[in-house]
PDB file of C-alpha atoms in Angstrom:
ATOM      1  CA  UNK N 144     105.166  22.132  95.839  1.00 58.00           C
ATOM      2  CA  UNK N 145     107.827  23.552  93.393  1.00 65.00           C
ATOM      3  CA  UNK N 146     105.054  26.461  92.736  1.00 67.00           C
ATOM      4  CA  UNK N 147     105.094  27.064  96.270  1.00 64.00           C
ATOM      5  CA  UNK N 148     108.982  27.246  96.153  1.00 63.00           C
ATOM      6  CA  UNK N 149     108.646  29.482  93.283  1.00 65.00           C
ATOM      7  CA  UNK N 150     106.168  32.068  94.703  1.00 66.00           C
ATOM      8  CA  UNK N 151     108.355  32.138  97.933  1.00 68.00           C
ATOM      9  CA  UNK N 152     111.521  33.017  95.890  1.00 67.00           C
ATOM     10  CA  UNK N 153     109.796  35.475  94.042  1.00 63.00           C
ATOM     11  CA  UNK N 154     108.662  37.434  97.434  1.00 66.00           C
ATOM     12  CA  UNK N 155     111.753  36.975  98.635  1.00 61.00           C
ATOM     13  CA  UNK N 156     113.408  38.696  95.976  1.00 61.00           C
ATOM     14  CA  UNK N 157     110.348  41.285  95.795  1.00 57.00           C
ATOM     15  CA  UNK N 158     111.257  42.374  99.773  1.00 57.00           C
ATOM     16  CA  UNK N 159     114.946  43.118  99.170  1.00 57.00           C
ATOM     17  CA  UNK N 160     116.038  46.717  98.021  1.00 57.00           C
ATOM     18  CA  UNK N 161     117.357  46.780  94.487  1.00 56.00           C
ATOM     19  CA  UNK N 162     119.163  50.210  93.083  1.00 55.00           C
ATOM     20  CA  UNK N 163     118.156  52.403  96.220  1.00 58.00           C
ATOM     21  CA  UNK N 164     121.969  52.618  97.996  1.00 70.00           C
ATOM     22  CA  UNK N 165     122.691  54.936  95.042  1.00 76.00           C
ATOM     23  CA  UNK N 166     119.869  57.829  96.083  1.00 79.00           C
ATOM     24  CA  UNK N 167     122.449  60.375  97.903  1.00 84.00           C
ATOM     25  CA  UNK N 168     124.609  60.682  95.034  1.00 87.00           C
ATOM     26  CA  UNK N 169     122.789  62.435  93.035  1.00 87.00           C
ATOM     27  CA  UNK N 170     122.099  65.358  95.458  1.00 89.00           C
ATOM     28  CA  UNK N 171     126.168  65.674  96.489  1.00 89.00           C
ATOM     29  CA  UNK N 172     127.463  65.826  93.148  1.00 91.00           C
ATOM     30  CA  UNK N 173     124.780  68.602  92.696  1.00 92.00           C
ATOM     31  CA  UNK N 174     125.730  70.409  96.074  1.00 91.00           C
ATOM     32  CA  UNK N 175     129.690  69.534  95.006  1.00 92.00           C
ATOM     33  CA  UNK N 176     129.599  71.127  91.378  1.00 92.00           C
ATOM     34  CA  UNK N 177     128.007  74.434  93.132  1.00 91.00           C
ATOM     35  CA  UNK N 178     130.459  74.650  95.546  1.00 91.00           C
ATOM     36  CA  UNK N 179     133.274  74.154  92.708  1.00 91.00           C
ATOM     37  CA  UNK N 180     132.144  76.779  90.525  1.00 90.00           C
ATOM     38  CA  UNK N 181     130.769  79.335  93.367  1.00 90.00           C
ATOM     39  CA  UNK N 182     133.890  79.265  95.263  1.00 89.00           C
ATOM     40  CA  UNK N 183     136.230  80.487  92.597  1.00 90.00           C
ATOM     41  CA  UNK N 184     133.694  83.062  91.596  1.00 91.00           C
ATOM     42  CA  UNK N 185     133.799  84.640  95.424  1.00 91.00           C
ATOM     43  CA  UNK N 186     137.100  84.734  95.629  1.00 90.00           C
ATOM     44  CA  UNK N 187     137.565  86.177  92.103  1.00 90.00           C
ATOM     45  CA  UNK N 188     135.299  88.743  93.228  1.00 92.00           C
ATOM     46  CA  UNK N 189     137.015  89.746  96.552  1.00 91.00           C
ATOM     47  CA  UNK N 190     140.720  90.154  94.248  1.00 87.00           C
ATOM     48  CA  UNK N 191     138.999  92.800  92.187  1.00 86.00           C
ATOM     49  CA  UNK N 192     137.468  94.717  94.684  1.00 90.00           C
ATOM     50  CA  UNK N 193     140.949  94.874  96.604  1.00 86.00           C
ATOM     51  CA  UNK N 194     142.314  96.277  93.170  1.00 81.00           C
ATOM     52  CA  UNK N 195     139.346  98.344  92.508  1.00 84.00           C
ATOM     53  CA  UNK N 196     140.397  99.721  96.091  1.00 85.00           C
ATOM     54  CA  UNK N 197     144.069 100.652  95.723  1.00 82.00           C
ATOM     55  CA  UNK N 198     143.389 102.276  91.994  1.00 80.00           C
ATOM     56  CA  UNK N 199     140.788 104.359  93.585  1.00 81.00           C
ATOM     57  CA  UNK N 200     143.352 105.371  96.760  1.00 80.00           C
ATOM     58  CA  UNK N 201     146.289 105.989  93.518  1.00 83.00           C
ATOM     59  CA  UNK N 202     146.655 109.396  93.044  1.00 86.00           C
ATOM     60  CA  UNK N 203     149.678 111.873  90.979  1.00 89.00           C
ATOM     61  CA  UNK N 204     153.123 111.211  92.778  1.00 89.00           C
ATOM     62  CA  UNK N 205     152.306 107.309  94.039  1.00 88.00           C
ATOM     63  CA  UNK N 206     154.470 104.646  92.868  1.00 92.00           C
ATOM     64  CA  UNK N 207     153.322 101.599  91.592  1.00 91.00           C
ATOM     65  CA  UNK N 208     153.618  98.585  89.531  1.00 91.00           C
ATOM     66  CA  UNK N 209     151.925  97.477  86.365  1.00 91.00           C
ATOM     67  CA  UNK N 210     150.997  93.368  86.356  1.00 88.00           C
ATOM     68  CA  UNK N 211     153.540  93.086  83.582  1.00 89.00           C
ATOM     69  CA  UNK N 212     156.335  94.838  86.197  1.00 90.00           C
ATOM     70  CA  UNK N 213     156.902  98.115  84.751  1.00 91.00           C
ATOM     71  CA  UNK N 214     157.706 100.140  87.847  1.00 93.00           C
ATOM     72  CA  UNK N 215     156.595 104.684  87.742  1.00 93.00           C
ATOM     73  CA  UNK N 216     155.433 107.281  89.478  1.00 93.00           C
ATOM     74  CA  UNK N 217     151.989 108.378  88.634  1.00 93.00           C
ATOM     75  CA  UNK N 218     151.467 111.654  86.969  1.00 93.00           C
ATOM     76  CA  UNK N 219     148.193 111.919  85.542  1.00 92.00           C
ATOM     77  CA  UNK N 220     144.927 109.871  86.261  1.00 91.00           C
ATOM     78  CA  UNK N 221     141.994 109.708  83.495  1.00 90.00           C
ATOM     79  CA  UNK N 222     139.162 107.704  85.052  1.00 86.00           C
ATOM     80  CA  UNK N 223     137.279 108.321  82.487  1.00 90.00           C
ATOM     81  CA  UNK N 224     139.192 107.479  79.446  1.00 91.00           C
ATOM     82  CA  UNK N 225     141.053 104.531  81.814  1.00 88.00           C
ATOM     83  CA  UNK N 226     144.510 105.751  81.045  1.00 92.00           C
ATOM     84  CA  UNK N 227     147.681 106.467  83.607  1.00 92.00           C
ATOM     85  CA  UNK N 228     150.561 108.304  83.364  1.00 94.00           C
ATOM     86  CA  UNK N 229     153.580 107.013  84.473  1.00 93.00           C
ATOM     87  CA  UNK N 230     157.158 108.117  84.703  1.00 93.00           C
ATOM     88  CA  UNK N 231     159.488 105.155  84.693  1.00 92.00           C
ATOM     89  CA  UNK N 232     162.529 107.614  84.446  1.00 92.00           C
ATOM     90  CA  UNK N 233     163.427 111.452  85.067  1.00 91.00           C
ATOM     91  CA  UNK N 234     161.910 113.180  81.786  1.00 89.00           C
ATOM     92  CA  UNK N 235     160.365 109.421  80.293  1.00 92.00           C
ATOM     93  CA  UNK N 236     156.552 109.048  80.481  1.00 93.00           C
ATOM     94  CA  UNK N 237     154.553 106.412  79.473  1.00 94.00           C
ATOM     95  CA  UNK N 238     150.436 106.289  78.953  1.00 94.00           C
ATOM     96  CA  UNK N 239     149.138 102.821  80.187  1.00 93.00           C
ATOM     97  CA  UNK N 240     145.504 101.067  80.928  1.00 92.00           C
ATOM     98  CA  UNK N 241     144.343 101.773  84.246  1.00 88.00           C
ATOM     99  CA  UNK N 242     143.879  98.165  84.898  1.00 87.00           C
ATOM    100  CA  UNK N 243     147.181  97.031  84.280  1.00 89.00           C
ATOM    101  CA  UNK N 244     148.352  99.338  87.385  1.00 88.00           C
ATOM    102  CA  UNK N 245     147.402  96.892  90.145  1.00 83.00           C
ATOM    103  CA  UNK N 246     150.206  97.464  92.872  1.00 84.00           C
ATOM    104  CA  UNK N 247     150.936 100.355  94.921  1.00 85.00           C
ATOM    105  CA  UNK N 248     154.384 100.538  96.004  1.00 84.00           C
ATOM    106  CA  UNK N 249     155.090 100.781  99.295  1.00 79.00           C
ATOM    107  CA  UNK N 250     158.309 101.209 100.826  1.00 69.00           C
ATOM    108  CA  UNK N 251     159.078  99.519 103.952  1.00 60.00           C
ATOM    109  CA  UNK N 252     161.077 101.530 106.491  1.00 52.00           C
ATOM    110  CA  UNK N 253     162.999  98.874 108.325  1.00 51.00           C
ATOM    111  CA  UNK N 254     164.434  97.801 104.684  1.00 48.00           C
ATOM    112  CA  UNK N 255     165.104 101.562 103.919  1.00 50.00           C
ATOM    113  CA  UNK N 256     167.284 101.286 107.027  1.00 51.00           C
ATOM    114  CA  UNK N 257     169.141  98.545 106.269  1.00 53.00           C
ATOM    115  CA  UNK N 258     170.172  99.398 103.103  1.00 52.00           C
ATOM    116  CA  UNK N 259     171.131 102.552 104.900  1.00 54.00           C
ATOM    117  CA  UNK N 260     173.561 100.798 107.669  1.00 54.00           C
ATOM    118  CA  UNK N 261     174.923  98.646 104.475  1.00 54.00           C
ATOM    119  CA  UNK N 262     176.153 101.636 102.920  1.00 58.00           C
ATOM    120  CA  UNK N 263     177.897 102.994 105.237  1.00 56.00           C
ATOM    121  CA  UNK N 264     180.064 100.080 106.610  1.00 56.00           C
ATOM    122  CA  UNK N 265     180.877  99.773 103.292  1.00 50.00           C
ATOM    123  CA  UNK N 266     181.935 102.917 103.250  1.00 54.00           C
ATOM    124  CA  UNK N 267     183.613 102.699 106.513  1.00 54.00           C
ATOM    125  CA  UNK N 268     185.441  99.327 104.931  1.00 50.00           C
ATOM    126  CA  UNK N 269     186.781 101.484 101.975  1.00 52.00           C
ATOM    127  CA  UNK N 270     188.199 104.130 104.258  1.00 52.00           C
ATOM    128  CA  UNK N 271     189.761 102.110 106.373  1.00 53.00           C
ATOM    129  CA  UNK N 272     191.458  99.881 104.015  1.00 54.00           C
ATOM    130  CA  UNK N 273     189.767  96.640 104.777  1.00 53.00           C
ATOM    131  CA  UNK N 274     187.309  96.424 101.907  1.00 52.00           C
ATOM    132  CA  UNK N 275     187.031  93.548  99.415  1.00 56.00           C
ATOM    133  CA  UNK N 276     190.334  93.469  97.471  1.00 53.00           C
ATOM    134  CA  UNK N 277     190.430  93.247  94.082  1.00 53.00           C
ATOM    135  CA  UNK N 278     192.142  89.862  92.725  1.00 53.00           C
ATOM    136  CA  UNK N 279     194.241  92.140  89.595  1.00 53.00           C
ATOM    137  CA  UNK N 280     195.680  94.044  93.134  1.00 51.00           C
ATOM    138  CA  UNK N 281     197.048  90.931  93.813  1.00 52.00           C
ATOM    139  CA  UNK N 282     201.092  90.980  94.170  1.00 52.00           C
ATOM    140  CA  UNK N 283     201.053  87.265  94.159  1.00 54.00           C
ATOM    141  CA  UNK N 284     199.633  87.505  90.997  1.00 55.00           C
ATOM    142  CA  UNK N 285     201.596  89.873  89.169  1.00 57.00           C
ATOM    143  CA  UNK N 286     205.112  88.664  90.508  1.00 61.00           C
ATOM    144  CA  UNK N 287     206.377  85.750  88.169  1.00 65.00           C
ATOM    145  CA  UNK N 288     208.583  84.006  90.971  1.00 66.00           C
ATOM    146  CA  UNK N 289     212.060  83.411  91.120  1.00 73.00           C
ATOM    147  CA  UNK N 290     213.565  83.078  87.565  1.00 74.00           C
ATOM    148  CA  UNK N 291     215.819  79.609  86.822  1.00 77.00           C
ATOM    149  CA  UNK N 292     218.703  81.120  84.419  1.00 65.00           C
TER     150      UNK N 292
END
């Protein structure tokens, strides 16, 4: 009898699934690691063509921006030696590495007008009288009050 117990354990244990609830992991961390490293790579891709792009549209007289923020005006393009020349100020020019020249300035023209209506009511305010007053114009400041002799 208690072989006939143990042969029915045995089969028991023999028909349940051991280890096999694990199977599908295997295959998603594979599909998971692809999709971390192919991702970054796409996108890394797409930000240097759009660079690629605007260098190739730059030509003498654009303004732009370096990546370390040096703001010019292009004068001279050598594609082949990857150099740029850029004036930063009227008679200062500076030779820099194509690929550090990544923006193109452009100027919007609804901020261009703003800054345009700004000056002049400020201008309007100074000839008028009713601009900011400066606090060494103060009266109130220079007059030492009523004197107790």
């Amino acid at each position: 009898m208690s072989s006939l117990l143990l042969t029915q354990s045995l089969s028991a244990q023999a028909a349940q699934p051991t280890g096999g609830g694990t199977s599908w992991l295997l295959p998603f961390m594979l599909v998971a690691l692809v999709l971390l490293v192919w991702l970054p790579m796409r996108r890394q891709k797409k930000a240097m063509a759009q660079v690629k792009e605007k260098q190739a549209a730059m030509a003498p007289g654009t303004e732009v921006m370096t990546n370390y923020g040096l703001y010019g005006t292009v004068r001279s393009i050598d594609r082949d030696a990857n150099k740029v020349v850029l004036e930063i100020a009227p008679g200062t020019a500076v030779t820099v590495h194509l690929q550090t020249v990544t923006t193109v300035v452009e100027e919007a023209a609804p901020a261009a007008g703003t800054a345009a209506a700004a000056e002049s009511e400020v201008r309007d305010a100074d000839a008028t009288g009713s601009g900011p007053v400066d606090p060494l114009d103060d009266d109130s400041r220079r007059d030492p009050g009523p004197r107790n002799d």
